[in-house]
PDB file of N, CA and C in Angstrom:
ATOM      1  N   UNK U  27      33.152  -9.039   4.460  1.00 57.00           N
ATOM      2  CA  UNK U  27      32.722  -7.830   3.806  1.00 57.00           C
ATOM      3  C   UNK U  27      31.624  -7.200   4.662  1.00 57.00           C
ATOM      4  N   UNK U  28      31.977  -6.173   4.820  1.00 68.00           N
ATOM      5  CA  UNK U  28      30.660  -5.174   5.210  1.00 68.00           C
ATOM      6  C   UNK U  28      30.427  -3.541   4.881  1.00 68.00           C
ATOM      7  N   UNK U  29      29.530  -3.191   5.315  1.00 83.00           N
ATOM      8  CA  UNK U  29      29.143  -1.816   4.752  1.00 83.00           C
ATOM      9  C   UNK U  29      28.571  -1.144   6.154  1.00 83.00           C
ATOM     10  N   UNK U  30      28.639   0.592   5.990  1.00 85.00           N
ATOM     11  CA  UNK U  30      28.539   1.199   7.158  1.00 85.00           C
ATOM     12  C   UNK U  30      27.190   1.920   6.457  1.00 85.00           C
ATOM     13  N   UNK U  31      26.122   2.106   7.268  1.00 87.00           N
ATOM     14  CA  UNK U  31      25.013   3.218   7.227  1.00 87.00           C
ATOM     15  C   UNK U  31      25.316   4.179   8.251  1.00 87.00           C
ATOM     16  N   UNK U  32      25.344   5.222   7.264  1.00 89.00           N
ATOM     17  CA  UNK U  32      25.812   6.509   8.013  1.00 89.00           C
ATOM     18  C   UNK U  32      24.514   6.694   8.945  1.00 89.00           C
ATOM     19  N   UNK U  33      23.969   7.657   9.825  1.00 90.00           N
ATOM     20  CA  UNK U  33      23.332   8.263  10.556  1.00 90.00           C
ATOM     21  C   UNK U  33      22.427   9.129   9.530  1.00 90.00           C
ATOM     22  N   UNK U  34      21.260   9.165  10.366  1.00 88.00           N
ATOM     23  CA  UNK U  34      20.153   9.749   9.108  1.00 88.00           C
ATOM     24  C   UNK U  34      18.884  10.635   9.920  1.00 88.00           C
ATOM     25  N   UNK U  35      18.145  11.343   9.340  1.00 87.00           N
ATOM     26  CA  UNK U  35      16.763  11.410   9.852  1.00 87.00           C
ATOM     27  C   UNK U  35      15.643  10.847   9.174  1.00 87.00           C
ATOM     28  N   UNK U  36      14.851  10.044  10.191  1.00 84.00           N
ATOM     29  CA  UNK U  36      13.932   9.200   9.625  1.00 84.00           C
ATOM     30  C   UNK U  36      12.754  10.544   9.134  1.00 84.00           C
ATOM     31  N   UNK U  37      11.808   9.757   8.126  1.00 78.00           N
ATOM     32  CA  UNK U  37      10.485  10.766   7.922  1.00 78.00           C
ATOM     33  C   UNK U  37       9.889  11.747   9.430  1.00 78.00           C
ATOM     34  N   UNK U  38      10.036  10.934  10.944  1.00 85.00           N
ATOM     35  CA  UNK U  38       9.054  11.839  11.705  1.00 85.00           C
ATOM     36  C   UNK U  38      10.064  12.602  12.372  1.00 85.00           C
ATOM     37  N   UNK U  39      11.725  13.073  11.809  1.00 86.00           N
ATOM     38  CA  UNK U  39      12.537  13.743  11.264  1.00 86.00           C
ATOM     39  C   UNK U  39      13.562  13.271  13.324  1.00 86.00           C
ATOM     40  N   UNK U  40      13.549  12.298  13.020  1.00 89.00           N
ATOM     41  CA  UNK U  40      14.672  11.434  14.700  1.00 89.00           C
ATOM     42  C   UNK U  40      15.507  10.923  14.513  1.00 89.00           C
ATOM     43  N   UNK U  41      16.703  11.527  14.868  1.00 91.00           N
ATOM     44  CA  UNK U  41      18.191  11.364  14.043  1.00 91.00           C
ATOM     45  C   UNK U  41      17.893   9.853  14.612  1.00 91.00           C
ATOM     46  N   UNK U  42      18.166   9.443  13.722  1.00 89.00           N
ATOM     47  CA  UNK U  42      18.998   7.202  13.624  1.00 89.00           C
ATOM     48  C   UNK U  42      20.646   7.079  13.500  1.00 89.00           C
ATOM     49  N   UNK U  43      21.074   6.561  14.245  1.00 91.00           N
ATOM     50  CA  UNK U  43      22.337   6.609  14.648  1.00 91.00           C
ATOM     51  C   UNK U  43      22.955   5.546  13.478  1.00 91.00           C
ATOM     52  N   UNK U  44      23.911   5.402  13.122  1.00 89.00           N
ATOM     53  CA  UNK U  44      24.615   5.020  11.932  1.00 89.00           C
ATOM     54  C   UNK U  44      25.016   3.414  12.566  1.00 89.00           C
ATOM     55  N   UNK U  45      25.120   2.434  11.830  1.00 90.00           N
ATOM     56  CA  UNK U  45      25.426   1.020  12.294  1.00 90.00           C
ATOM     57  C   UNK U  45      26.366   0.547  10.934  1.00 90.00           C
ATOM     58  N   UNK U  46      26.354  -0.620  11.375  1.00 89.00           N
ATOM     59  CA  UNK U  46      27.151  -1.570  10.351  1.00 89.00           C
ATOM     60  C   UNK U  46      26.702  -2.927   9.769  1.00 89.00           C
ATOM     61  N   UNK U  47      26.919  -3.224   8.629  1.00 88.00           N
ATOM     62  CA  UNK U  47      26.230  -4.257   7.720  1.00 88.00           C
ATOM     63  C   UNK U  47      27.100  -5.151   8.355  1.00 88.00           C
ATOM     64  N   UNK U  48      26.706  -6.645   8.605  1.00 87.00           N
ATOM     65  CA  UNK U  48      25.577  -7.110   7.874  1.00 87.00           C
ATOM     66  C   UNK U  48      25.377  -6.521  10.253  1.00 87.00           C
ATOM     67  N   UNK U  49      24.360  -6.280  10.506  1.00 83.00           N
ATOM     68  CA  UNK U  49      23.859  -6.052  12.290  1.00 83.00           C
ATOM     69  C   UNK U  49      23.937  -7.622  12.533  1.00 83.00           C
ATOM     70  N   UNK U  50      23.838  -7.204  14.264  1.00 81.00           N
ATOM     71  CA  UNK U  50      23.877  -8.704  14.938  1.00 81.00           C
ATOM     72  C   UNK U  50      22.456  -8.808  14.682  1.00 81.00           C
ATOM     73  N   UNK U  51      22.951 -10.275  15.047  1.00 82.00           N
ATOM     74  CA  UNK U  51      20.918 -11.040  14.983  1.00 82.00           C
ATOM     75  C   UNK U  51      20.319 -11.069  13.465  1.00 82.00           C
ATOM     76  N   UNK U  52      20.906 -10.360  12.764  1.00 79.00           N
ATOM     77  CA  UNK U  52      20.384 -10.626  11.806  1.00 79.00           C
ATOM     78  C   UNK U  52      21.103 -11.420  10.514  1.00 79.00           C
ATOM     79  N   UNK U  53      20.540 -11.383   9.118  1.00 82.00           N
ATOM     80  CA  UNK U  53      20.657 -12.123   7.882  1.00 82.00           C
ATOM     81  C   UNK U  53      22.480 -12.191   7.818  1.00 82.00           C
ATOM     82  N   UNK U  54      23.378 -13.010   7.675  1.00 83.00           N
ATOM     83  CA  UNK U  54      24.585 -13.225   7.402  1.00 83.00           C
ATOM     84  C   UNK U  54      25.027 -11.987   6.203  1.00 83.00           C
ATOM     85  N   UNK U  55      23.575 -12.263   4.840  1.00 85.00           N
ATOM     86  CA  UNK U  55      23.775 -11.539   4.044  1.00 85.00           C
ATOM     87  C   UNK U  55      23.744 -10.377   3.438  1.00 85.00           C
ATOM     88  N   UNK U  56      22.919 -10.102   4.636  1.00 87.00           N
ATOM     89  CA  UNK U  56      22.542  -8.674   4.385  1.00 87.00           C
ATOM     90  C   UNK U  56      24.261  -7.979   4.735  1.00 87.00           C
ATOM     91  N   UNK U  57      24.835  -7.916   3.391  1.00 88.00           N
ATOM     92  CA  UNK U  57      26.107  -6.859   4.131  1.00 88.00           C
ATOM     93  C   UNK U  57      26.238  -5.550   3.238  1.00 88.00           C
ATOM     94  N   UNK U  58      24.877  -4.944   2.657  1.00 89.00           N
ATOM     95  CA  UNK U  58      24.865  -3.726   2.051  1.00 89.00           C
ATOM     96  C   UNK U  58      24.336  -2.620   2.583  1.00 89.00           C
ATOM     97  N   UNK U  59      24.916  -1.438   2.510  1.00 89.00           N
ATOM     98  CA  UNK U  59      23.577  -0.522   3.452  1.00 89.00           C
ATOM     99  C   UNK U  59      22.376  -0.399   1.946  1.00 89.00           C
ATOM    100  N   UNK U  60      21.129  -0.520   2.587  1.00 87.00           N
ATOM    101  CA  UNK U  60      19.966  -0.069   1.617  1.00 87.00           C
ATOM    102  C   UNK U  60      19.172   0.698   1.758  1.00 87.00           C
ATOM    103  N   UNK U  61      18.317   1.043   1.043  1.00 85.00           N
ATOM    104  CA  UNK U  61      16.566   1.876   1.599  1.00 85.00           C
ATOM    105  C   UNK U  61      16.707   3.766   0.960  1.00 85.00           C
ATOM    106  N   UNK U  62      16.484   4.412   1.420  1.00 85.00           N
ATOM    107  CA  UNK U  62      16.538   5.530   1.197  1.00 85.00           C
ATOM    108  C   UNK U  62      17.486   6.697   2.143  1.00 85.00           C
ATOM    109  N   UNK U  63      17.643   8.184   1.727  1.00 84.00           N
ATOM    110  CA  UNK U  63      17.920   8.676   2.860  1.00 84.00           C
ATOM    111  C   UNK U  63      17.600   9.030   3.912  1.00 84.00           C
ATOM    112  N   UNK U  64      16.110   8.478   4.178  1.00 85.00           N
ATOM    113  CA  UNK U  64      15.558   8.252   5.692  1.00 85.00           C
ATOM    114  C   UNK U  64      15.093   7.234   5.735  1.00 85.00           C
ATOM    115  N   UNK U  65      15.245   6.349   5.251  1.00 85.00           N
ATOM    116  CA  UNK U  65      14.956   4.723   5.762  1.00 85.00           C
ATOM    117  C   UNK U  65      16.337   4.136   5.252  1.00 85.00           C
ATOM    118  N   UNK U  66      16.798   3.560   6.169  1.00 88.00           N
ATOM    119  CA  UNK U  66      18.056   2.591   5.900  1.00 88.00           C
ATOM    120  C   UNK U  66      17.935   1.146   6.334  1.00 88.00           C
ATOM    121  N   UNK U  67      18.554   0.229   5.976  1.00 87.00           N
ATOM    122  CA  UNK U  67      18.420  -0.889   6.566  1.00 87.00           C
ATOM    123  C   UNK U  67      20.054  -2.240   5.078  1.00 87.00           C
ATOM    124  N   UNK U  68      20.129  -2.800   6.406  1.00 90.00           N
ATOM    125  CA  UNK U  68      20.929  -3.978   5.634  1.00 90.00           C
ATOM    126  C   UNK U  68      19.900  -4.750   4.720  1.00 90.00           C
ATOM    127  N   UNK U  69      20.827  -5.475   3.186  1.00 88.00           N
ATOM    128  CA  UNK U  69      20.469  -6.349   2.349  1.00 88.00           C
ATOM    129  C   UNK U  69      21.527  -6.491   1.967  1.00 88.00           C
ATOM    130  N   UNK U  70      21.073  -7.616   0.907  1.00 86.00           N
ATOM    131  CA  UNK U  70      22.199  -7.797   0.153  1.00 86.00           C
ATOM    132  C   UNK U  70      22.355  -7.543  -1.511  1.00 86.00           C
ATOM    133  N   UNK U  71      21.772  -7.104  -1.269  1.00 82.00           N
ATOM    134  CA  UNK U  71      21.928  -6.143  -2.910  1.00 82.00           C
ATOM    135  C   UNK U  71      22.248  -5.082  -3.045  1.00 82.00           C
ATOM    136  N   UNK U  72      23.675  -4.665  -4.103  1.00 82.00           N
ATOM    137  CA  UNK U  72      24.485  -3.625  -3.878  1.00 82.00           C
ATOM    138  C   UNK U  72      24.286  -2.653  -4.544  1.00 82.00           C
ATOM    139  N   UNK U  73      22.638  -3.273  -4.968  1.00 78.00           N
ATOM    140  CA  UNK U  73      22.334  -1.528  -5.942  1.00 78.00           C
ATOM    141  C   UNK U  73      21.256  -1.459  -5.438  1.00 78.00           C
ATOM    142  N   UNK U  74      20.603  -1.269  -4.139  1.00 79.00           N
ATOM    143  CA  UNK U  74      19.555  -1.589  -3.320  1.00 79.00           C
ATOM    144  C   UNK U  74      19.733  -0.023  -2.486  1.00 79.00           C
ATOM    145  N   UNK U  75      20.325   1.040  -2.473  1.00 75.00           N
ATOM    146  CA  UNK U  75      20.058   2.350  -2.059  1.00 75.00           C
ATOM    147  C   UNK U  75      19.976   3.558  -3.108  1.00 75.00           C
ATOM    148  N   UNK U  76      18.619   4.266  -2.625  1.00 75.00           N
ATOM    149  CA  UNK U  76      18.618   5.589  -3.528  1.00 75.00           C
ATOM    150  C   UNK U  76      18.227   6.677  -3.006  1.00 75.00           C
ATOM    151  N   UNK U  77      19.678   7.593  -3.616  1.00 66.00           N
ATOM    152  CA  UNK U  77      19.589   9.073  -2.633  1.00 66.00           C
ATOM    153  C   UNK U  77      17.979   9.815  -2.837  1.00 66.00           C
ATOM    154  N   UNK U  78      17.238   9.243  -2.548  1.00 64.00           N
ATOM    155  CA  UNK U  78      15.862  10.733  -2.362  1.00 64.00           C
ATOM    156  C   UNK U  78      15.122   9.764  -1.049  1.00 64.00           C
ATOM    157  N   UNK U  79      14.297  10.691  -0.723  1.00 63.00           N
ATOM    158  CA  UNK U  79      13.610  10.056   0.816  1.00 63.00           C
ATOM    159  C   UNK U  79      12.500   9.268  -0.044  1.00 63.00           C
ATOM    160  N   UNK U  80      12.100   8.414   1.269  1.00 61.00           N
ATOM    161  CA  UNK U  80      11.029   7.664   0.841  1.00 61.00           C
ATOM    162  C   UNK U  80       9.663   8.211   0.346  1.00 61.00           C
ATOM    163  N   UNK U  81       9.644   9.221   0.863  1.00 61.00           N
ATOM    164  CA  UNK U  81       8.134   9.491   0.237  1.00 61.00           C
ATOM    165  C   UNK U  81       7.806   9.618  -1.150  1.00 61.00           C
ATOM    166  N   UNK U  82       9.066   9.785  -1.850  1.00 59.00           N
ATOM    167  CA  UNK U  82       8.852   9.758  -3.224  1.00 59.00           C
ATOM    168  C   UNK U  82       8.338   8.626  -3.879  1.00 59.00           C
ATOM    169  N   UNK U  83       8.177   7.436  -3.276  1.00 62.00           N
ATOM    170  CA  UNK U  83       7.752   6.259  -3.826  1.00 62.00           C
ATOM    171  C   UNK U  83       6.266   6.272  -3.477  1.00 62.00           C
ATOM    172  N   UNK U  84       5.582   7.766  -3.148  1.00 61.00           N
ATOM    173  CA  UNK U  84       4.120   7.379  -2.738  1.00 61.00           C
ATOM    174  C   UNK U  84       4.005   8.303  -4.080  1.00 61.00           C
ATOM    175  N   UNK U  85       4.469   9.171  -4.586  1.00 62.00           N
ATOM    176  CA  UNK U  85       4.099   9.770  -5.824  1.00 62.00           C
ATOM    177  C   UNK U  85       4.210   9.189  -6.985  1.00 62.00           C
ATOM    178  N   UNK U  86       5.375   8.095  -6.769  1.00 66.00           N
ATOM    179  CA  UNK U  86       5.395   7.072  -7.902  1.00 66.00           C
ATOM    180  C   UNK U  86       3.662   6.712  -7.938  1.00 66.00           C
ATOM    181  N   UNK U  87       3.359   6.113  -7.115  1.00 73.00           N
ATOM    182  CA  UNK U  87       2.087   5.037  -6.777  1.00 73.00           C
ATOM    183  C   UNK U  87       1.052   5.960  -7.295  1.00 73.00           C
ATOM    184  N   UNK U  88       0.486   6.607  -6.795  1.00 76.00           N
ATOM    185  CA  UNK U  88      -0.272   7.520  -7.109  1.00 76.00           C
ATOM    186  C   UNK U  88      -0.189   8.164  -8.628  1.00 76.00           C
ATOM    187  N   UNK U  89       1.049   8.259  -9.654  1.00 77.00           N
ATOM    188  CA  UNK U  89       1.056   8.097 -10.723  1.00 77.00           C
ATOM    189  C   UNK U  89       0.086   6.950 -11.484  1.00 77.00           C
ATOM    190  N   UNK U  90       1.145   5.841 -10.702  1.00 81.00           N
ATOM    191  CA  UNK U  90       0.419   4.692 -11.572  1.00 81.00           C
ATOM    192  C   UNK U  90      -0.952   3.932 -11.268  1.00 81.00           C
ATOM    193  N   UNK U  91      -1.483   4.432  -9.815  1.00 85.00           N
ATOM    194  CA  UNK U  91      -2.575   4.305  -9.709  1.00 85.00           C
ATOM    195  C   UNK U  91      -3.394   5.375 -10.556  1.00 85.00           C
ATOM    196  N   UNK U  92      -3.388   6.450 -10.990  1.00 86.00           N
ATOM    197  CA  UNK U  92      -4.055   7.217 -11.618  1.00 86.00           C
ATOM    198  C   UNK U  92      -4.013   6.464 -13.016  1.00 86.00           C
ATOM    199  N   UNK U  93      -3.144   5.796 -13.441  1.00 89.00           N
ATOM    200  CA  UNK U  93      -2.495   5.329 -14.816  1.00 89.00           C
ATOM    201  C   UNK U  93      -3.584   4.466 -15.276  1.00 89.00           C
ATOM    202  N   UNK U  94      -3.352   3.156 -14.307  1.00 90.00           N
ATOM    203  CA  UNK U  94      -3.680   2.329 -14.012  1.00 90.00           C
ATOM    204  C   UNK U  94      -5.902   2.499 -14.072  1.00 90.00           C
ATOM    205  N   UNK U  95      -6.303   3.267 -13.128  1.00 93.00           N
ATOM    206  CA  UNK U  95      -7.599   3.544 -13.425  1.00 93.00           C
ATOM    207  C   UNK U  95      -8.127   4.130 -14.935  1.00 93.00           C
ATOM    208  N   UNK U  96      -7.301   5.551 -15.444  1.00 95.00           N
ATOM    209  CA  UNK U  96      -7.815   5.465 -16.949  1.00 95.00           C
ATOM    210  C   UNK U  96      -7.772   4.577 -17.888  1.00 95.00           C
ATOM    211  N   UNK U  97      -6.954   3.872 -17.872  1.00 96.00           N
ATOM    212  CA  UNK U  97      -6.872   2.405 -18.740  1.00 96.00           C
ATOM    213  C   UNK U  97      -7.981   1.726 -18.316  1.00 96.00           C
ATOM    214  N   UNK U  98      -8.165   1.367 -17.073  1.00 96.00           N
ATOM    215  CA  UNK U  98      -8.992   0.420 -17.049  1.00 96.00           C
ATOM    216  C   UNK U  98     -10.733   0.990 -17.611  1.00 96.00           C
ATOM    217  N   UNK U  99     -10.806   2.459 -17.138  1.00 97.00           N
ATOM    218  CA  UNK U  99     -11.897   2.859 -17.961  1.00 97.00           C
ATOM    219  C   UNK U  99     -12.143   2.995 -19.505  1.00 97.00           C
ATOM    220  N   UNK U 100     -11.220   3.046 -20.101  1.00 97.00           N
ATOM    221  CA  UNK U 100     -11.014   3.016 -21.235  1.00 97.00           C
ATOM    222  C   UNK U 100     -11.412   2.022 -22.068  1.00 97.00           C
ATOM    223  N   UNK U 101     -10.619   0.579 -21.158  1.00 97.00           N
ATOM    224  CA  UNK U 101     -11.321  -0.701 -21.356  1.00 97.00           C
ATOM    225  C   UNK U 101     -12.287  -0.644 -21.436  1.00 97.00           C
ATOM    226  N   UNK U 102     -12.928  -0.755 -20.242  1.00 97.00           N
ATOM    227  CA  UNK U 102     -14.546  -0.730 -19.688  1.00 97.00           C
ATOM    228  C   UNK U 102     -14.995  -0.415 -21.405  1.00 97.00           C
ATOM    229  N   UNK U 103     -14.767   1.193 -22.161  1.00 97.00           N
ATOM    230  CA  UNK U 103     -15.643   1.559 -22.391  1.00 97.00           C
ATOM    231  C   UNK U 103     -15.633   0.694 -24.094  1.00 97.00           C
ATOM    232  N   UNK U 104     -14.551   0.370 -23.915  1.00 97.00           N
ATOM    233  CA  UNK U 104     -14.525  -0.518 -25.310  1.00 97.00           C
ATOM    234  C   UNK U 104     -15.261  -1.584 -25.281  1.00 97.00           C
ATOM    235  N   UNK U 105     -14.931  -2.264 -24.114  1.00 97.00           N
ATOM    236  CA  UNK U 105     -16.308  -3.405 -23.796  1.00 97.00           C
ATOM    237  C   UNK U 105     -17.513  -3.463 -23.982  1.00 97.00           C
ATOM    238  N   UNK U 106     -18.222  -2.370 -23.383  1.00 97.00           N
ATOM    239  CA  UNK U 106     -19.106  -1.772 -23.379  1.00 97.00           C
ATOM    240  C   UNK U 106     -19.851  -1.275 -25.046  1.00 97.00           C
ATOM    241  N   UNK U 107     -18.718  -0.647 -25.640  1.00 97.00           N
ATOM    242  CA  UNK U 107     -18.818  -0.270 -27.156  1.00 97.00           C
ATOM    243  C   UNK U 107     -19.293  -1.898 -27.500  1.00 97.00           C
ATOM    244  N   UNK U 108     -18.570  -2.873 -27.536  1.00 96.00           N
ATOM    245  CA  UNK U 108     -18.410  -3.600 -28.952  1.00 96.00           C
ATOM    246  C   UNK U 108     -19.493  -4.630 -28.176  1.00 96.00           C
ATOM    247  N   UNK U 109     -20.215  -4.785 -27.364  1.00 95.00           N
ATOM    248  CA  UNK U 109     -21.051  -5.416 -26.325  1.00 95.00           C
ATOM    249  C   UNK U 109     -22.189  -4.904 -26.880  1.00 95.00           C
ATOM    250  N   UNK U 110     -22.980  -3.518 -26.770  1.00 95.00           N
ATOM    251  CA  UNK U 110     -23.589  -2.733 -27.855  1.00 95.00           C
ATOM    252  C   UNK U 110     -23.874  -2.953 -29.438  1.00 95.00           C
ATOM    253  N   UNK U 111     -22.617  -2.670 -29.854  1.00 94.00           N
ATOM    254  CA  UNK U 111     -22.625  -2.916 -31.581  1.00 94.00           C
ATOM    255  C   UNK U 111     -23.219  -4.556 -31.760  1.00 94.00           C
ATOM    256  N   UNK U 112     -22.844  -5.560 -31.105  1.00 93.00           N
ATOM    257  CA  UNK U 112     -23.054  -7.079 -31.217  1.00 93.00           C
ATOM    258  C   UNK U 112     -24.377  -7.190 -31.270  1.00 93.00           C
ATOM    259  N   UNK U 113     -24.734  -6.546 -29.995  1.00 91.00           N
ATOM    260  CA  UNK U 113     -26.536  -6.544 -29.386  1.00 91.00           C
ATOM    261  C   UNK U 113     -27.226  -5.716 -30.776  1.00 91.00           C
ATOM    262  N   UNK U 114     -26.716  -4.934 -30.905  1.00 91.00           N
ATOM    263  CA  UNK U 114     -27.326  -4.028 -32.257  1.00 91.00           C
ATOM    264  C   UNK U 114     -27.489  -5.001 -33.415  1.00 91.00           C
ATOM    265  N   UNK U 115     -26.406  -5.377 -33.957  1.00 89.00           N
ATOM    266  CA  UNK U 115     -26.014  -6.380 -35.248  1.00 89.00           C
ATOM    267  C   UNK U 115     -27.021  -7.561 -35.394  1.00 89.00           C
ATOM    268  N   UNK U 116     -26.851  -8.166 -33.903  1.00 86.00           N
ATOM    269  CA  UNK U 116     -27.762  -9.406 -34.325  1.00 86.00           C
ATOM    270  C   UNK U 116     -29.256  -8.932 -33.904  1.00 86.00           C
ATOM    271  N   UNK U 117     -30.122  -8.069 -33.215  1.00 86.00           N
ATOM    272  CA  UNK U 117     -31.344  -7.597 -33.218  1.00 86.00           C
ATOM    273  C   UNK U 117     -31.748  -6.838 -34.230  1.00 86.00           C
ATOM    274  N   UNK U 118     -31.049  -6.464 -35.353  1.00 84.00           N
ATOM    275  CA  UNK U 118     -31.154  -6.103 -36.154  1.00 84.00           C
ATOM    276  C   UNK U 118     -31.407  -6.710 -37.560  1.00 84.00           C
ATOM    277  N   UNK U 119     -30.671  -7.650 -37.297  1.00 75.00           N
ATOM    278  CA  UNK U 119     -31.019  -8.662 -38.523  1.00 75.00           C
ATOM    279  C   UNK U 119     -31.975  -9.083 -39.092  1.00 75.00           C
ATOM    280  N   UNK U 120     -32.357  -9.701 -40.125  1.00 70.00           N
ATOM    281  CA  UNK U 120     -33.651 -10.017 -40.135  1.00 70.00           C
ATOM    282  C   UNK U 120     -33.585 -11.719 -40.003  1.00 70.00           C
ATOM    283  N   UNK U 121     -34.831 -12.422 -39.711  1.00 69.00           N
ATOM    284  CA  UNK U 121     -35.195 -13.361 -38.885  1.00 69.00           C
ATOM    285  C   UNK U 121     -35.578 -14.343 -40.450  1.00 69.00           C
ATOM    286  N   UNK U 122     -35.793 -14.154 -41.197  1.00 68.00           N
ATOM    287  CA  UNK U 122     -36.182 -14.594 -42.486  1.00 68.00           C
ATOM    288  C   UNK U 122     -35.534 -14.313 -43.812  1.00 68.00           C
ATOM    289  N   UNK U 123     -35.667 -15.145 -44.714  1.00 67.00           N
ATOM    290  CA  UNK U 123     -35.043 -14.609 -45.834  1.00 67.00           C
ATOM    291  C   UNK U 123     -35.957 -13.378 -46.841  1.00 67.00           C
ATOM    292  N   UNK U 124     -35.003 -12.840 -47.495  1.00 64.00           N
ATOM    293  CA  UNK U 124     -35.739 -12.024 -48.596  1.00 64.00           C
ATOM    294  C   UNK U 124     -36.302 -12.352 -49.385  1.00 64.00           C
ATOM    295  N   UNK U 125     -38.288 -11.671 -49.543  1.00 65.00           N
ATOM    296  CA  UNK U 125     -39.014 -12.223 -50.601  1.00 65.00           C
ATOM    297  C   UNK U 125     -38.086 -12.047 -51.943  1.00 65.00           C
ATOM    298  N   UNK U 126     -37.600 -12.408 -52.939  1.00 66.00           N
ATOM    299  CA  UNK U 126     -36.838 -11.827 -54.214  1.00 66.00           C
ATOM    300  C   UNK U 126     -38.273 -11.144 -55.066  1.00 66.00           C
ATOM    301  N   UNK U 127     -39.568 -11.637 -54.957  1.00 69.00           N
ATOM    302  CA  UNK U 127     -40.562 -11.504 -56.050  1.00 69.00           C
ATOM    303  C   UNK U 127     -40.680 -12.131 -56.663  1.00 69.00           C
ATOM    304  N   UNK U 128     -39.941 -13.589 -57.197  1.00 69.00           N
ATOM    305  CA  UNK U 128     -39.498 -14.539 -58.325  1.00 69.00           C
ATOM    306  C   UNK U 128     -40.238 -15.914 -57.907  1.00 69.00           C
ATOM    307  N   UNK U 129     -40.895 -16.245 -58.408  1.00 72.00           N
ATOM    308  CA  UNK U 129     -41.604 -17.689 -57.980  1.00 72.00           C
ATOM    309  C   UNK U 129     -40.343 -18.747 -58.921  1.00 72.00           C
ATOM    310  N   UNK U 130     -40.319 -19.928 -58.756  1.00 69.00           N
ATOM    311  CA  UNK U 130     -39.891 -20.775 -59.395  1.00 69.00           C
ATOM    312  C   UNK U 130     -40.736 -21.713 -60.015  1.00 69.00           C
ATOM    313  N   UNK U 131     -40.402 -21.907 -61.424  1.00 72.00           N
ATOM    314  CA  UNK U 131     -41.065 -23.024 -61.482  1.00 72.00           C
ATOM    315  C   UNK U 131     -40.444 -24.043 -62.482  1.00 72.00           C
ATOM    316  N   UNK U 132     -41.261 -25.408 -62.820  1.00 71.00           N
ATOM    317  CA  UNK U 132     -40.693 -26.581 -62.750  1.00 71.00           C
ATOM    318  C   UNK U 132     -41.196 -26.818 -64.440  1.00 71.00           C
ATOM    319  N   UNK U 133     -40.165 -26.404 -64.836  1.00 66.00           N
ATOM    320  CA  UNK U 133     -39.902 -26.695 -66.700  1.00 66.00           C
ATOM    321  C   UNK U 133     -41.115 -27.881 -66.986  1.00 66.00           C
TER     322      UNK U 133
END
């Protein structure tokens, strides 16, 4: 079994000449074409190519790095909140019991 990668232009836009899965020298298994439509390369996984260029996977990132940072501030600030309220709660307390006014005494 093998698979053909057509011919492409890479990102710094230099036609790449088209080859065949699995290439010499390399993995037995790699007999899929993969990667994008400017990055290609053999594997072996047959759902391992997707028609848009690579750069789209830097806008992915940059999504979820943006994602990824408001959450974590968010955290932060809950931490921060209930870290506060604790420090509040117990400095607040009182250190002694309440006079009632009531003496006791012994029948």
């Amino acid at each position: 079994m093998s698979a053909e990668c057509s011919s492409y232009l890479n990102a710094d836009k230099v036609l790449v000449s088209g080859f065949s899965c699995p290439r010499a020298g390399g993995d037995a298994r790699a007999v899929y074409c993969c990667g994008f439509q400017d990055v290609k390369y053999c594997c072996d996984d047959p759902h391992s190519f997707f028609p848009y260029e690579h750069s789209y996977m830097w806008w992915l990132s940059v999504g979820a790095l943006v994602g990824l940072s408001i959450a974590a501030v968010v955290l932060f600030a809950f931490i921060i909140t209930v870290c506060v309220l604790c420090y509040l709660f117990i400095s607040t307390k009182p250190r002694s019991k309440l006079d009632t006014g009531l003496s006791l005494q012994m029948a």
